[in-house]
Amino acid sequence: MLGSPWLLWLLAVTSLAAGAQPLTPQDPEEEEDSTATPLRPVPCDYDQCRHLQVPCEELQQARPVPCLCPGLSSLAQPPAPPRLGEVRVVAEDSHAEVHWCAPASPVHHYQLLLWEGTKAPHRGPLLNATIRRATLRGLQLGSTYVLCVVAANDAGESLAPGPGSEDPDGVASPTFGPCGRFSVPPRPSTLVHTAIGLGAALALLSCAALVWHFHLRQRWGCPRHH
Ligand SMILES: *[C@@H]1O[C@H](CO)[C@@H](O)[C@H](O)[C@H]1NC(C)=O
């Protein structure tokens, strides 16, 4: 007889403890208590590698409860170098898709530097701070390029090695640095033609060898048959 009310009470206590909404209306004091329990700050939905990513401070301002942003370097300093990600080369229309990740610094804009061998770097247009992806057009087939991503703010630009430097940082380890090296393969039809040419040459050679072999046999006969 006493068992079921006890059980209900226990259930009510455990559901309250589990944070479920109580069914009974509460007086304002208790409600204030429940909002006063410190809300756990959650990280903002910010991804330093996401294309068209709104700056984290803007995400923070848009929320009623501020979320957490990654720490940034001082505004009085130039940004740290961005991290160059994948460079996808599409040889058929000689372009490349570039992707990078933001540094943990305030960034005003990005710029791409591209050069071939020891030629002077070509500077791309200014890209706003939300951008993480760009397309390089007009690449030359069969060429090798070095690409660097530069981040800039009012204090200056992030470091990027120039074409003069011997072993530029980041070019050797493109996984972590702002720079990377990539090659545009030669025109696919050139490869096909080369393969056909090689195949034809091989076939001709083997034909010539066969002809020569039978010619010799006819001329001198086979010694075993005599
Ligand atoms: C940044 O550039 C992109 C693409 O050009 C554009 O869609 C976006 O509105 C720009 N954002 C700002 C804040 O200017």
Coordinates of C-alpha atoms and ligand atoms in Angstrom, one line a residue:
M1 CA 0.0 0.0 0.0
L2 CA 2.8 2.4 0.9
G3 CA 5.0 1.1 -2.0
S4 CA 3.5 3.0 -5.0
P5 CA 3.6 6.6 -3.6
W6 CA 7.1 6.1 -2.5
L7 CA 8.0 4.9 -5.9
L8 CA 6.4 7.9 -7.6
W9 CA 8.2 10.2 -5.3
L10 CA 11.5 8.6 -6.0
L11 CA 10.8 8.8 -9.8
A12 CA 10.0 12.5 -9.4
V13 CA 13.2 13.1 -7.5
T14 CA 15.3 11.2 -10.0
S15 CA 13.7 13.0 -13.0
L16 CA 14.4 16.4 -11.4
A17 CA 17.9 15.3 -10.7
A18 CA 18.3 14.3 -14.3
G19 CA 17.4 17.8 -15.3
A20 CA 13.9 17.1 -16.7
Q21 CA 11.3 19.8 -16.7
P22 CA 9.3 19.6 -13.5
L23 CA 5.6 19.2 -14.1
T24 CA 4.4 21.4 -11.3
P25 CA 4.6 25.2 -11.9
Q26 CA 7.4 26.8 -9.8
D27 CA 7.4 30.1 -7.9
P28 CA 9.6 32.9 -9.4
E29 CA 12.3 32.5 -6.8
E30 CA 12.9 28.9 -7.6
E31 CA 12.9 29.7 -11.3
E32 CA 15.6 32.3 -10.8
D33 CA 17.6 29.7 -9.0
S34 CA 17.5 27.4 -11.9
T35 CA 18.6 30.1 -14.4
A36 CA 21.4 31.2 -11.9
T37 CA 23.0 27.8 -12.2
P38 CA 26.0 28.6 -14.5
L39 CA 25.3 27.7 -18.1
R40 CA 28.2 25.7 -19.6
P41 CA 29.7 27.9 -22.4
V42 CA 29.8 25.9 -25.6
P43 CA 32.4 26.4 -28.4
C44 CA 31.1 28.5 -31.2
D45 CA 30.2 26.7 -34.5
Y46 CA 33.5 28.0 -36.0
D47 CA 35.8 26.0 -38.3
Q48 CA 39.0 27.7 -39.3
C49 CA 39.1 25.6 -42.5
R50 CA 35.4 26.2 -43.6
H51 CA 34.9 28.3 -46.7
L52 CA 32.8 31.5 -46.1
Q53 CA 33.2 31.1 -42.4
V54 CA 31.9 34.1 -40.5
P55 CA 34.5 35.4 -38.0
C56 CA 34.1 33.9 -34.6
E57 CA 33.5 37.2 -32.8
E58 CA 30.4 37.8 -35.1
L59 CA 29.1 34.4 -34.1
Q60 CA 29.6 35.2 -30.5
Q61 CA 27.7 38.5 -30.8
A62 CA 24.8 36.8 -32.6
R63 CA 24.0 34.5 -29.7
P64 CA 22.1 35.3 -26.5
V65 CA 24.6 33.2 -24.5
P66 CA 28.1 33.9 -25.8
C67 CA 29.9 30.9 -27.1
L68 CA 33.6 30.3 -26.9
C69 CA 36.0 31.3 -29.6
P70 CA 39.6 30.1 -30.1
G71 CA 42.2 32.5 -28.8
L72 CA 43.7 34.9 -31.3
S73 CA 47.0 36.7 -31.4
S74 CA 47.2 40.5 -30.8
L75 CA 45.7 42.9 -33.3
A76 CA 49.0 44.9 -33.0
Q77 CA 50.9 42.0 -34.7
P78 CA 50.8 40.7 -38.2
P79 CA 48.8 37.4 -38.5
A80 CA 50.4 34.0 -38.2
P81 CA 50.7 32.2 -41.5
P82 CA 47.6 30.4 -42.7
R83 CA 47.9 26.7 -43.4
L84 CA 47.7 25.6 -47.0
G85 CA 45.6 22.5 -47.5
E86 CA 44.9 20.5 -50.6
V87 CA 45.7 21.8 -54.0
R88 CA 43.7 19.9 -56.6
V89 CA 44.9 20.3 -60.1
V90 CA 42.5 19.8 -63.0
A91 CA 44.8 19.4 -66.0
E92 CA 42.1 19.3 -68.6
D93 CA 41.2 23.0 -68.3
S94 CA 44.6 23.9 -66.7
H95 CA 43.2 25.2 -63.4
A96 CA 43.8 24.3 -59.7
E97 CA 41.5 24.5 -56.7
V98 CA 43.2 25.8 -53.6
H99 CA 42.1 25.4 -50.0
W100 CA 43.5 26.8 -46.8
C101 CA 42.8 27.2 -43.1
A102 CA 42.8 30.4 -41.1
P103 CA 45.6 31.1 -38.5
A104 CA 44.7 31.9 -34.9
S105 CA 45.1 35.6 -35.6
P106 CA 42.8 38.5 -36.5
V107 CA 42.8 38.5 -40.3
H108 CA 41.6 41.4 -42.5
H109 CA 42.2 39.7 -45.9
Y110 CA 44.0 36.9 -47.7
Q111 CA 46.1 36.9 -50.8
L112 CA 47.6 34.2 -52.9
L113 CA 51.2 34.3 -54.2
L114 CA 52.1 32.1 -57.2
W115 CA 55.3 31.7 -59.0
E116 CA 57.1 29.3 -61.3
G117 CA 60.7 28.4 -60.7
T118 CA 62.7 31.6 -60.1
K119 CA 60.3 34.0 -61.8
A120 CA 58.7 36.9 -59.9
P121 CA 55.7 36.0 -57.8
H122 CA 52.3 36.8 -59.1
R123 CA 49.9 38.3 -56.5
G124 CA 46.3 37.4 -56.6
P125 CA 43.4 39.7 -55.7
L126 CA 42.5 40.5 -52.1
L127 CA 40.2 37.9 -50.6
N128 CA 38.0 38.8 -47.7
A129 CA 38.5 37.1 -44.3
T130 CA 35.6 34.6 -44.8
I131 CA 37.3 33.0 -47.8
R132 CA 39.2 29.7 -47.6
R133 CA 39.0 28.5 -51.2
A134 CA 40.1 29.9 -54.6
T135 CA 40.6 28.8 -58.1
L136 CA 43.9 29.4 -60.0
R137 CA 43.3 29.7 -63.7
G138 CA 45.5 29.9 -66.8
L139 CA 48.2 27.5 -65.5
Q140 CA 50.7 26.2 -68.0
L141 CA 50.6 22.5 -68.7
G142 CA 53.7 20.6 -67.7
S143 CA 54.8 23.4 -65.3
T144 CA 55.6 23.3 -61.6
Y145 CA 54.5 26.1 -59.4
V146 CA 55.0 27.3 -55.8
L147 CA 51.9 28.7 -54.1
C148 CA 51.7 30.6 -50.8
V149 CA 48.7 31.9 -48.9
V150 CA 49.3 35.2 -47.1
A151 CA 47.1 36.6 -44.4
A152 CA 47.1 40.3 -43.6
N153 CA 45.7 42.7 -41.0
D154 CA 46.4 46.4 -40.2
A155 CA 49.7 45.4 -38.5
G156 CA 51.1 43.7 -41.6
E157 CA 51.3 40.5 -43.5
S158 CA 52.0 36.9 -42.4
L159 CA 55.4 35.5 -43.4
A160 CA 55.8 33.8 -46.7
P161 CA 59.0 32.7 -48.4
G162 CA 59.8 34.4 -51.7
P163 CA 61.2 32.7 -54.8
G164 CA 64.7 33.7 -53.8
S165 CA 64.9 31.6 -50.6
E166 CA 66.9 28.4 -50.8
D167 CA 64.6 26.0 -49.0
P168 CA 61.5 28.0 -48.2
D169 CA 59.7 27.0 -45.0
G170 CA 56.5 25.4 -45.8
V171 CA 57.4 24.3 -49.3
A172 CA 59.2 21.3 -47.9
S173 CA 56.3 20.5 -45.5
P174 CA 53.2 21.7 -47.2
T175 CA 51.0 20.0 -44.6
F176 CA 51.7 22.6 -42.0
G177 CA 53.0 25.7 -43.8
P178 CA 51.5 28.5 -45.9
C179 CA 53.2 27.3 -49.1
G180 CA 53.1 24.3 -51.3
R181 CA 54.5 23.1 -54.6
F182 CA 52.4 21.5 -57.3
S183 CA 52.8 20.4 -60.9
V184 CA 50.4 20.6 -63.7
P185 CA 50.7 17.4 -65.8
P186 CA 51.3 17.7 -69.5
R187 CA 48.3 17.6 -71.8
P188 CA 46.8 14.1 -71.6
S189 CA 46.7 13.7 -75.4
T190 CA 50.5 14.2 -75.4
L191 CA 50.9 11.3 -73.1
V192 CA 48.6 9.2 -75.3
H193 CA 50.6 10.1 -78.4
T194 CA 53.8 9.2 -76.6
A195 CA 52.5 5.9 -75.6
I196 CA 51.2 5.1 -79.1
G197 CA 54.6 6.1 -80.5
L198 CA 56.5 3.9 -78.1
G199 CA 54.2 1.0 -78.9
A200 CA 54.6 1.4 -82.6
A201 CA 58.4 1.6 -82.3
L202 CA 58.4 -1.6 -80.2
A203 CA 56.2 -3.4 -82.8
L204 CA 58.5 -2.3 -85.6
L205 CA 61.6 -3.5 -83.8
S206 CA 60.1 -6.9 -83.1
C207 CA 59.0 -7.2 -86.7
A208 CA 62.5 -6.3 -87.9
A209 CA 64.0 -8.9 -85.6
L210 CA 61.6 -11.6 -86.8
V211 CA 62.3 -10.8 -90.5
W212 CA 66.0 -10.8 -89.9
H213 CA 65.8 -14.1 -88.1
F214 CA 63.8 -15.9 -90.8
H215 CA 65.9 -14.3 -93.5
L216 CA 69.1 -15.8 -91.9
R217 CA 67.4 -19.2 -91.5
Q218 CA 66.4 -19.3 -95.2
R219 CA 69.8 -18.2 -96.3
W220 CA 71.9 -20.7 -94.3
G221 CA 69.2 -23.3 -93.5
C222 CA 68.8 -24.9 -90.2
P223 CA 72.0 -26.9 -89.3
R224 CA 69.9 -29.6 -87.5
H225 CA 68.0 -30.5 -90.7
H226 CA 71.1 -31.6 -92.6
Ligands
LIG1 C1 33.4 37.8 -48.9 O1 33.5 37.4 -50.3 C2 32.5 36.5 -50.6 C3 32.7 36.0 -52.0 O2 33.1 37.0 -52.9 C4 31.1 37.2 -50.5 O3 30.1 36.3 -50.8 C5 30.9 37.7 -49.1 O4 29.8 38.4 -49.0 C6 32.1 38.6 -48.7 N1 32.0 38.9 -47.2 C7 32.2 40.1 -46.8 C8 32.1 40.2 -45.3 O5 32.6 41.0 -47.5

